[in-house]
GROMACS .gro file of C-alpha atoms in nm:
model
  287
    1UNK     CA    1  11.446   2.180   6.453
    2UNK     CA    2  11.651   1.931   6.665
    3UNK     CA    3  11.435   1.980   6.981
    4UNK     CA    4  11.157   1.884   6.778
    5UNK     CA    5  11.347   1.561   6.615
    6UNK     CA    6  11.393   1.478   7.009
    7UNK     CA    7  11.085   1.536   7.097
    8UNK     CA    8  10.877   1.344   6.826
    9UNK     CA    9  11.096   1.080   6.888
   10UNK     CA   10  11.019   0.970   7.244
   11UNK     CA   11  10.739   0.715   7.374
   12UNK     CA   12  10.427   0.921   7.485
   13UNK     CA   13  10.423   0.664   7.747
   14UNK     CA   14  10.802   0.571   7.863
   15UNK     CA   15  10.962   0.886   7.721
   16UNK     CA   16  11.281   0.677   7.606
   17UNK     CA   17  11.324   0.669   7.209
   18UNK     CA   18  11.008   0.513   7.017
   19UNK     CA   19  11.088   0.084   6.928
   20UNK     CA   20  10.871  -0.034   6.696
   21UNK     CA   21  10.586   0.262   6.725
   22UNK     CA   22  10.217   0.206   6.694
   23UNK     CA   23   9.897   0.371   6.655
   24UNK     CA   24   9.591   0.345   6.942
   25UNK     CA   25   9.269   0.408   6.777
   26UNK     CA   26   9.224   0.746   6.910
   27UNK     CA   27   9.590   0.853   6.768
   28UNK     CA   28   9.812   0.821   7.053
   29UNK     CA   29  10.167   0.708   6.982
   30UNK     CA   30  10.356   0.448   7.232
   31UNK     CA   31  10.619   0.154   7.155
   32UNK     CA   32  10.478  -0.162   7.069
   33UNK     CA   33  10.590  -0.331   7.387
   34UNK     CA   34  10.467  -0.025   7.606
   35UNK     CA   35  10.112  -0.204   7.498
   36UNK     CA   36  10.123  -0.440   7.770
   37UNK     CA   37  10.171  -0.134   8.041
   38UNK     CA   38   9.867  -0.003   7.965
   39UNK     CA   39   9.506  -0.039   8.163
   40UNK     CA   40   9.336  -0.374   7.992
   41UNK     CA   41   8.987  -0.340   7.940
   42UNK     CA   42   8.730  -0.552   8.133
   43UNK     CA   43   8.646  -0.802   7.879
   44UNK     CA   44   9.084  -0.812   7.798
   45UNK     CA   45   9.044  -0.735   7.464
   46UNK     CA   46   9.144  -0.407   7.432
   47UNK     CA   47   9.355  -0.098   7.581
   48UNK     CA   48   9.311   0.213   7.703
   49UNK     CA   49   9.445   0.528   7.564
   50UNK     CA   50   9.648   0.695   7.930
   51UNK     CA   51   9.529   0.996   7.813
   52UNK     CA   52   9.158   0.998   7.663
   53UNK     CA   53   9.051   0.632   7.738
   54UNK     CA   54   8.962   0.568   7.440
   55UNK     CA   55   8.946   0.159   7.372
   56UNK     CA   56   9.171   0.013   7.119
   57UNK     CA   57   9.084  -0.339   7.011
   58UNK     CA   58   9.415  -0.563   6.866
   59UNK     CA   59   9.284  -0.491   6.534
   60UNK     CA   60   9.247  -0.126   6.558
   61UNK     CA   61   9.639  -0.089   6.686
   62UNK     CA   62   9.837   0.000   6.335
   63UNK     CA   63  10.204  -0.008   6.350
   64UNK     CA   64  10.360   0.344   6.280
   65UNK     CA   65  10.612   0.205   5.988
   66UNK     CA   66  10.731   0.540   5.893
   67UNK     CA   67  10.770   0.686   6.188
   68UNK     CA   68  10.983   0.386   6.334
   69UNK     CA   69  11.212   0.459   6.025
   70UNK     CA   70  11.232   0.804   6.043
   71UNK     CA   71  11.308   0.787   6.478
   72UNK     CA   72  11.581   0.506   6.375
   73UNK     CA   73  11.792   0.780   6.157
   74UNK     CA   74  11.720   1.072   6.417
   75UNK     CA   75  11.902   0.785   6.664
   76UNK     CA   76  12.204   0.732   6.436
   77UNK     CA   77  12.218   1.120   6.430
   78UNK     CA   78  12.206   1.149   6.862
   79UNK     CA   79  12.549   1.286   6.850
   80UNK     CA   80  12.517   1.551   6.580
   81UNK     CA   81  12.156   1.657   6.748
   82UNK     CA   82  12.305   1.686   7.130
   83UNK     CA   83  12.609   1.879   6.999
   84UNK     CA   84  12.365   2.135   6.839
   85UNK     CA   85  12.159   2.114   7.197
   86UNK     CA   86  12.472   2.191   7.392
   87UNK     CA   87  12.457   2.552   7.509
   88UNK     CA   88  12.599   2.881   7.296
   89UNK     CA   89  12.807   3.050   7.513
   90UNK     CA   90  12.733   3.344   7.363
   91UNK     CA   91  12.406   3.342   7.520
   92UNK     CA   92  12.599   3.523   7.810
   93UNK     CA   93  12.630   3.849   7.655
   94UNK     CA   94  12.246   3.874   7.688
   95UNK     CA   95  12.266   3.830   8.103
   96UNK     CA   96  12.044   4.074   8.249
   97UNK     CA   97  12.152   4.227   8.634
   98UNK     CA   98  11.852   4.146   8.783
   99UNK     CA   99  11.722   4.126   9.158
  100UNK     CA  100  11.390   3.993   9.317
  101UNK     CA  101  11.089   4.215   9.320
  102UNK     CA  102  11.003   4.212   9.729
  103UNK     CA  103  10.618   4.388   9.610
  104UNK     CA  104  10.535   4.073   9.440
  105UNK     CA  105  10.666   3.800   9.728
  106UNK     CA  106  10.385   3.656   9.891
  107UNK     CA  107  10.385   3.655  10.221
  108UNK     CA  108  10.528   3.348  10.332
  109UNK     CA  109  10.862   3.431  10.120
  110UNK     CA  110  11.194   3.543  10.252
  111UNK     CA  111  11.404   3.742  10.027
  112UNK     CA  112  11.785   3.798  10.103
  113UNK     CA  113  11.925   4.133  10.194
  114UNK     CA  114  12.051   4.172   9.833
  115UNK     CA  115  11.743   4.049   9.699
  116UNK     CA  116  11.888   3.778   9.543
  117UNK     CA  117  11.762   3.478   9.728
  118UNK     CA  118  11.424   3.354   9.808
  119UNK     CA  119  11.293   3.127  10.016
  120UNK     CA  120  10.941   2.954  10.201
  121UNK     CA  121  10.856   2.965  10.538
  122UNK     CA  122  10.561   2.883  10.790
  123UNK     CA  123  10.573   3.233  10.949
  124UNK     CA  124  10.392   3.473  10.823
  125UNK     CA  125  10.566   3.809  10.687
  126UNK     CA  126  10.425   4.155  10.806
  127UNK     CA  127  10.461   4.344  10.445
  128UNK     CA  128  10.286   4.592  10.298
  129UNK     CA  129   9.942   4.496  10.075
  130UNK     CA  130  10.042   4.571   9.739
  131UNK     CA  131   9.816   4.499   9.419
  132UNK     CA  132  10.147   4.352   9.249
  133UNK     CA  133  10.134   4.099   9.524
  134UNK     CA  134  10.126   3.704   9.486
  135UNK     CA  135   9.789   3.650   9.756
  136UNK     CA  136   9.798   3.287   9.818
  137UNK     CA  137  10.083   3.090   9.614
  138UNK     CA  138  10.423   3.096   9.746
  139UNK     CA  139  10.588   3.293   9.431
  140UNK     CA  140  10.796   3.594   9.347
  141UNK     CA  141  10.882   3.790   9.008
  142UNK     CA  142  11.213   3.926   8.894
  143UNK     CA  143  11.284   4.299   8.879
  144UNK     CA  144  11.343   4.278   8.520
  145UNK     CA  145  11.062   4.349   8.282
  146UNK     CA  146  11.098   4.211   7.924
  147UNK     CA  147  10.920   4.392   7.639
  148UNK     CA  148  11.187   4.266   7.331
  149UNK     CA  149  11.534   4.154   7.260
  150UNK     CA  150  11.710   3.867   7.401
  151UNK     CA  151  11.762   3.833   7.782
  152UNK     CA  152  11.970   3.574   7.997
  153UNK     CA  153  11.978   3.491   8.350
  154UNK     CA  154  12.098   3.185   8.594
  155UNK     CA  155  11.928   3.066   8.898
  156UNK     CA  156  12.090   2.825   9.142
  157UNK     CA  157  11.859   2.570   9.248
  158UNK     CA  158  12.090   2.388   9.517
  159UNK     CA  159  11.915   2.049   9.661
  160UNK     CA  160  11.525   2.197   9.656
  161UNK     CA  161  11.306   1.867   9.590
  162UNK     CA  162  11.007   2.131   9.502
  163UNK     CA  163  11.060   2.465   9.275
  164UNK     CA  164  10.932   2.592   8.965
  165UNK     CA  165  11.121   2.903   8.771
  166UNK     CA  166  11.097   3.069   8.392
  167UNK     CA  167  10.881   3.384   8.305
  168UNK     CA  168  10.494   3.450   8.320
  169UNK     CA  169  10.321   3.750   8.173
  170UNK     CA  170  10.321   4.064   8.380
  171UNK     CA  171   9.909   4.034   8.318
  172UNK     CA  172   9.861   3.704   8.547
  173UNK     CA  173   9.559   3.702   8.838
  174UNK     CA  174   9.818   3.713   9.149
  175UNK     CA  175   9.528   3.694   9.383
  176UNK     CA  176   9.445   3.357   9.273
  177UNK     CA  177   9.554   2.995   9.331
  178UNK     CA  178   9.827   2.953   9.031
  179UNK     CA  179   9.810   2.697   8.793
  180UNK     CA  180  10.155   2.706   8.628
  181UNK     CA  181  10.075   2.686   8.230
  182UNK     CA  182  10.117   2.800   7.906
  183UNK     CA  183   9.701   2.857   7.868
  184UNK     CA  184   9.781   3.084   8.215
  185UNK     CA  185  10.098   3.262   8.112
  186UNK     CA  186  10.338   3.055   8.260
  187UNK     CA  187  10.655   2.892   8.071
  188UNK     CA  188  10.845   2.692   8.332
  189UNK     CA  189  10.949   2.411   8.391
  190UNK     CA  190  10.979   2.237   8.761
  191UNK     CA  191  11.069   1.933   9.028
  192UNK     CA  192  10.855   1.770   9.308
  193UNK     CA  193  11.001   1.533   9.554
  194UNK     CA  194  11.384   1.612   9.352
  195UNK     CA  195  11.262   1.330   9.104
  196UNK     CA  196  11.004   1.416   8.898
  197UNK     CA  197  11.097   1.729   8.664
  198UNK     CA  198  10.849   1.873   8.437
  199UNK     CA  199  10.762   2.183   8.147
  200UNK     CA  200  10.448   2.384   8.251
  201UNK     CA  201  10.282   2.272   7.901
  202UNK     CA  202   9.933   2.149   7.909
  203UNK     CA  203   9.945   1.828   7.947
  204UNK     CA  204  10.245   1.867   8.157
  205UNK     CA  205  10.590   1.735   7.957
  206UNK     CA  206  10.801   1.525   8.156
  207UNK     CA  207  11.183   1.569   8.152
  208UNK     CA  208  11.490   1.397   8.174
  209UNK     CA  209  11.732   1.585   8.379
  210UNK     CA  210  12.049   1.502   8.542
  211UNK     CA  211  11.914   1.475   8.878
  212UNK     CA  212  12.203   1.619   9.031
  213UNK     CA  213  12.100   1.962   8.868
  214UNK     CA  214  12.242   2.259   9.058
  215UNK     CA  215  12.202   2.545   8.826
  216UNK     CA  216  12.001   2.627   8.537
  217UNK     CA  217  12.056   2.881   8.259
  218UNK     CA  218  11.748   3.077   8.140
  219UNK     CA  219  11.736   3.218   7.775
  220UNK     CA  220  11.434   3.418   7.672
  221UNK     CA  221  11.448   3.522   7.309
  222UNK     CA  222  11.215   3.773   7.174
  223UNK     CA  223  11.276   3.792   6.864
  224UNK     CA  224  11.263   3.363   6.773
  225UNK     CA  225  10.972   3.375   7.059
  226UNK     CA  226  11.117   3.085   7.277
  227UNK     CA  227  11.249   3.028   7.634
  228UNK     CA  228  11.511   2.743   7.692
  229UNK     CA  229  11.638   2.608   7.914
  230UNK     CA  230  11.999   2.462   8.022
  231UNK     CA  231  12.156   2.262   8.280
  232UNK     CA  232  12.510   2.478   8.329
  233UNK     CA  233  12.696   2.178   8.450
  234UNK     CA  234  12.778   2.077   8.121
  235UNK     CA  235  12.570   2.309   7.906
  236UNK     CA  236  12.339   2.029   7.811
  237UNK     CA  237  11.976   2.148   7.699
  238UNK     CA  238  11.671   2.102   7.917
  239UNK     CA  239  11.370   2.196   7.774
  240UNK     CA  240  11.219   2.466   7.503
  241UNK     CA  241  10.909   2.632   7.468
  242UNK     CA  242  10.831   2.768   7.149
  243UNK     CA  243  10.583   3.020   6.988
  244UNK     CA  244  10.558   3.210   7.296
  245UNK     CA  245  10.293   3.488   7.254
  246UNK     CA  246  10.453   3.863   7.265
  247UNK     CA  247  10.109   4.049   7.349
  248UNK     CA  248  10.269   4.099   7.736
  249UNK     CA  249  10.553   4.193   7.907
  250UNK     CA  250  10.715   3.916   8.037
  251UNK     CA  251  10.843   3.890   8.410
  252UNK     CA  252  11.110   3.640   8.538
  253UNK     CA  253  10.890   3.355   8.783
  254UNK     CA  254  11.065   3.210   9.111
  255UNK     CA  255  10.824   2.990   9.320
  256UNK     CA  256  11.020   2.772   9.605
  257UNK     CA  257  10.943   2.449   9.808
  258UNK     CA  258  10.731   2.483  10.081
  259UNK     CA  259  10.935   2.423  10.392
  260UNK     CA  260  10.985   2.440  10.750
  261UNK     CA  261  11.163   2.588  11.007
  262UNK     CA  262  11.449   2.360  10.988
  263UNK     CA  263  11.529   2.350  10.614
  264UNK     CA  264  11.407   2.678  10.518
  265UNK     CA  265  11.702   2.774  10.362
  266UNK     CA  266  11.796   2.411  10.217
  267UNK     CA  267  11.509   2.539   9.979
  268UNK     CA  268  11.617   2.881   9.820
  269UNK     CA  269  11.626   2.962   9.508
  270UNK     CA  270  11.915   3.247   9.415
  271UNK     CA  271  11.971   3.498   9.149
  272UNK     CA  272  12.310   3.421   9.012
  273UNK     CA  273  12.474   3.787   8.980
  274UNK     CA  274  12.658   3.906   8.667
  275UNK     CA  275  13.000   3.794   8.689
  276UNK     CA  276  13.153   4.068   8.471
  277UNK     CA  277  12.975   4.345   8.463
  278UNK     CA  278  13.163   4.503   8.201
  279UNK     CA  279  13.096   4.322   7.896
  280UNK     CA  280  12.706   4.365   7.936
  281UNK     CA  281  12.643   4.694   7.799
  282UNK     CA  282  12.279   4.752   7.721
  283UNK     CA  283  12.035   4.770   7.980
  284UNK     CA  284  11.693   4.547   7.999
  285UNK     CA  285  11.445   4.820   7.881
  286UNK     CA  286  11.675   5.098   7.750
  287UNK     CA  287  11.428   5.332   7.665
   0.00000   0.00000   0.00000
């Protein structure tokens, strides 16, 4: 309930907290003066919707009254909503001792000796053909295969200005171009050029993240259907995804930047391992 407060109470089109909200014609939702950002028509007497185009005149724009009330007390409650956003720690007890699955690395991938680190390359690798195999996108799953319960893992992401991580359904076309969404079976969420982080929804959601982020905490629930995500330098809460479909196994998803020679391994992605293996007691599939 208070991702969805936070998330019905940002701008469409600034994503900072809704001032004086209005309605286009076509139903889109912006701050009144976000108005002036947006494409004039020809003639200058109307807007454009960013998103469908649709023309608003000055009469068709209808300020959102209630709305601008009800975002004013979710801002007087920003305190109480981050502190129930702030990480459960006792999301640990779920980690899962996981390692990358070298069948599924396409073939411009490196993967570590413990098969805990991946990373892009221009050379070509001289691997088996496997059916399980990514063909053409530079992407890898996690060993781990997630029918039910609740599983938690943490994947350093260092200073990569391109990744994408979370889960996809075991089911995906792997020989394919991927187009990371939740239509595809893809809930992740992403950076490009270390500046612009977004969720894999469709439209993609844009994020604000610390953009120092260095390690993210992954929390796949089975039984609420979501996958969150968390920003372990202070625990702070990235992004959910809700009503996730439980028709598929899910597999953990680890694409990295494309690099070269020179950076390669400025752009890995890592695994973090359990760090005490002896409070995690039940496996990932026991049966």
């Amino acid at each position: 309930m208070a991702h969805l407060f936070k998330e019905i109470s940002n701008c469409y089109f600034c994503f900072r907290w809704l001032e004086s909200p209005v309605y286009l014609n076509c139903g889109y939702i912006c701050c009144f003066q976000c108005l002036d950002s947006l494409e004039k028509t020809p003639e200058g007497d109307g807007v454009l919707c960013p998103t469908c185009s649709v023309v608003s005149l000055k009469e068709d724009i209808i300020p959102a009254k209630k709305l601008g009330a009800l975002v004013n007390k979710i801002k007087n409650l920003e305190p109480e909503l981050n502190f129930i956003l702030t990480m459960d720690q006792g999301m640990k007890i779920f980690q899962v001792n996981m390692t990358l699955d070298v069948d599924t690395a396409q073939d411009h991938l490196i993967i570590s000796d413990d098969l805990l680190s991946v990373y892009h390359t221009p050379q070509k690798q001289n691997r088996k053909k496997c059916a399980e195999r990514f063909h053409t996108s530079p992407c890898v799953l996690g060993s781990s295969r997630f029918t039910s319960g609740r599983h938690y893992w943490e994947v350093v992401v260092g200073t990569s200005k391109e990744w994408d991580i979370g889960i996809c359904k075991e089911s995906i076309n792997r020989k394919e171009a991927i187009y990371l969404s939740e239509k595809n079976g893809f809930w992740t969420m992403g950076v490009r050029e270390k500046k612009v982080y977004s969720a894999s929804t469709d439209p993609l959601t844009v994020l604000l993240v610390n953009p120092r982020l260095h390690r993210v905490g992954i929390f796949l629930d089975m039984l609420e259907k979501g996958v969150s995500f968390w920003d372990l330098s202070d625990g702070s809460h990235i992004y959910t995804f809700l009503e996730i479909p439980d028709t598929d196994p899910f597999r953990p998803f680890f694409s990295p930047a494309s690099s070269y020679p020179d950076d390669d391994q400025k752009q890995a992605l890592s695994i973090c391992p359990v760090t005490n293996p002896g409070i995690f007691g039940l496996p990932v599939n026991p049966q």
